[in-house]
PDB file of C-alpha atoms in Angstrom:
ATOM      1  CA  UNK A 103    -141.514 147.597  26.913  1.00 55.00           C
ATOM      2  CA  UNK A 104    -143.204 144.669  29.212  1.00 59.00           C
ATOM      3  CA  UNK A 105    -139.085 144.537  31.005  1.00 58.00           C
ATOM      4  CA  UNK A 106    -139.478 147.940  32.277  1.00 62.00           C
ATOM      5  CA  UNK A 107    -142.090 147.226  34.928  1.00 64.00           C
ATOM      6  CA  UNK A 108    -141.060 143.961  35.951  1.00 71.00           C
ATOM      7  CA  UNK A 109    -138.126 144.291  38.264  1.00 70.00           C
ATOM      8  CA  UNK A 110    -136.234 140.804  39.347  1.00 73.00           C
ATOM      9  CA  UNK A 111    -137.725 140.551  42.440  1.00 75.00           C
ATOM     10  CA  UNK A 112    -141.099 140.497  40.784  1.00 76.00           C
ATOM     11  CA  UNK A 113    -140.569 138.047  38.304  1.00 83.00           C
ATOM     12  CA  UNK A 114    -138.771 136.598  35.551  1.00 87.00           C
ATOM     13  CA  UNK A 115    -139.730 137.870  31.528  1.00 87.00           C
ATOM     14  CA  UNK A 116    -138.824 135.293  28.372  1.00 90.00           C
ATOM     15  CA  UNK A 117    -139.260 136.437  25.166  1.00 88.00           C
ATOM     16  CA  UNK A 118    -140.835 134.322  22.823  1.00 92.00           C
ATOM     17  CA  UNK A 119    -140.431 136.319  19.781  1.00 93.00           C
ATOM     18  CA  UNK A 120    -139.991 139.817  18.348  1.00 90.00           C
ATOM     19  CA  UNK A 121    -143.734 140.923  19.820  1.00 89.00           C
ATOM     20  CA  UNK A 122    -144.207 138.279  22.872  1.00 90.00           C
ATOM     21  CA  UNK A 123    -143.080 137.071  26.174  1.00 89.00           C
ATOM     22  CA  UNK A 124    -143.777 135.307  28.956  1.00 91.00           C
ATOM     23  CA  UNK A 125    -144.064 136.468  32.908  1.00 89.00           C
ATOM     24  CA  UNK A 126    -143.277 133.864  35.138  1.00 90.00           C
ATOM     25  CA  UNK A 127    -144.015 135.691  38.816  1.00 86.00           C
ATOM     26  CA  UNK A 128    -145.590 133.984  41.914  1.00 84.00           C
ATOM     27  CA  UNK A 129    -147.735 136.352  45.036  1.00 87.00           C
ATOM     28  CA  UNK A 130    -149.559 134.418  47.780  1.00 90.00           C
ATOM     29  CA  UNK A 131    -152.449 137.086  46.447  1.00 93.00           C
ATOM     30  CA  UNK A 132    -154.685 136.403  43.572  1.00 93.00           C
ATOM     31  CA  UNK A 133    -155.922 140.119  44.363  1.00 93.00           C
ATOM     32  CA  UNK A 134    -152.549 141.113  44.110  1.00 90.00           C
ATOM     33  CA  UNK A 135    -151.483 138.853  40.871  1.00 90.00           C
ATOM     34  CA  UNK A 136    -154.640 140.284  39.296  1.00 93.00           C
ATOM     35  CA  UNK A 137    -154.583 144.091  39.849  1.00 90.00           C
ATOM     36  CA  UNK A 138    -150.771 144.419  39.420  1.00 86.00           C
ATOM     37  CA  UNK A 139    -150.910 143.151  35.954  1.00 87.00           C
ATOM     38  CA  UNK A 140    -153.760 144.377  34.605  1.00 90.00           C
ATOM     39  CA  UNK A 141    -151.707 148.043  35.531  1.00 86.00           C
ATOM     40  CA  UNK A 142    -148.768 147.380  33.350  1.00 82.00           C
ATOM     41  CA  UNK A 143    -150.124 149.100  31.033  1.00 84.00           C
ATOM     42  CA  UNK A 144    -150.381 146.567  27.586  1.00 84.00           C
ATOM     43  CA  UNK A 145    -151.896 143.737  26.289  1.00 89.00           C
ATOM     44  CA  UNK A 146    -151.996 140.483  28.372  1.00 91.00           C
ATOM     45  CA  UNK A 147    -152.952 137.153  28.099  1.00 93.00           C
ATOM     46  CA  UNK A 148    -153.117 134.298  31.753  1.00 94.00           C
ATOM     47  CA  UNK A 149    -152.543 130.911  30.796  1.00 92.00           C
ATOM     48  CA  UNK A 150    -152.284 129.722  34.177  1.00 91.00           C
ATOM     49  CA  UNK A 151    -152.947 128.823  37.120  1.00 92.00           C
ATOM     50  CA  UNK A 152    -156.411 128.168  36.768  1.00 96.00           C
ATOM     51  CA  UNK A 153    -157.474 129.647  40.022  1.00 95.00           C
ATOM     52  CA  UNK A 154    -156.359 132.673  38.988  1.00 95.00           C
ATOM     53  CA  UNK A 155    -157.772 132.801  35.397  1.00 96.00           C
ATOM     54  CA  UNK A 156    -161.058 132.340  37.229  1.00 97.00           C
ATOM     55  CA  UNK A 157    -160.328 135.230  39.429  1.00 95.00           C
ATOM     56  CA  UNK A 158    -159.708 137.603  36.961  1.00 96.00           C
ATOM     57  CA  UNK A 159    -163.220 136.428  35.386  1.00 96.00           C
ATOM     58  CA  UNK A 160    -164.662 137.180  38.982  1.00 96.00           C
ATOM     59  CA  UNK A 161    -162.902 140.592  39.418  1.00 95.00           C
ATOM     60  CA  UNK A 162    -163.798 141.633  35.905  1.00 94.00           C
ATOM     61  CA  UNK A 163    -167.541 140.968  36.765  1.00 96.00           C
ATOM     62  CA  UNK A 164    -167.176 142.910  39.715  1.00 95.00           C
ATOM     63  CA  UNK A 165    -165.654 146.045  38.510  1.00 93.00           C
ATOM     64  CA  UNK A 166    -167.796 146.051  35.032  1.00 95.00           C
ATOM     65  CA  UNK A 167    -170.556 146.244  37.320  1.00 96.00           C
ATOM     66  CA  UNK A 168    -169.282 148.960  39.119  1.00 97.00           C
ATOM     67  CA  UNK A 169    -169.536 151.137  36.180  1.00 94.00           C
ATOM     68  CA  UNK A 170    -172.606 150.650  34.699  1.00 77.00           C
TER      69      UNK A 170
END
């Protein structure tokens, strides 16, 4: 399921078992990096880089404020 979206020129998916993998992708975007995979669509988890964990926390501020 996670392959279909992620073409080669995107990135590069290893599975770590039967349920998980791991993206390995690079953008000169943290914008970009965050909004195109919070669309895939499933589950997801950033270990790193730490500049862009801390952006997600900073867009996910933004847009739960957005809503309420």
């Amino acid at each position: 399921m996670a392959a279909e979206p992620i073409t080669p020129t995107v990135g590069v998916i290893e599975a770590v078992d039967a349920e998980h993998c791991v993206l390995r992708t690079g953008t000169n975007s943290l914008d970009e990096l965050a909004i195109y995979v919070a669309t895939f669509g499933f589950p997801f988890r950033v270990h790193e880089p730490p500049e862009l964990i801390a952006h997600i926390r900073a867009l996910t501020t933004r847009l739960t404020a957005a809503v309420d």
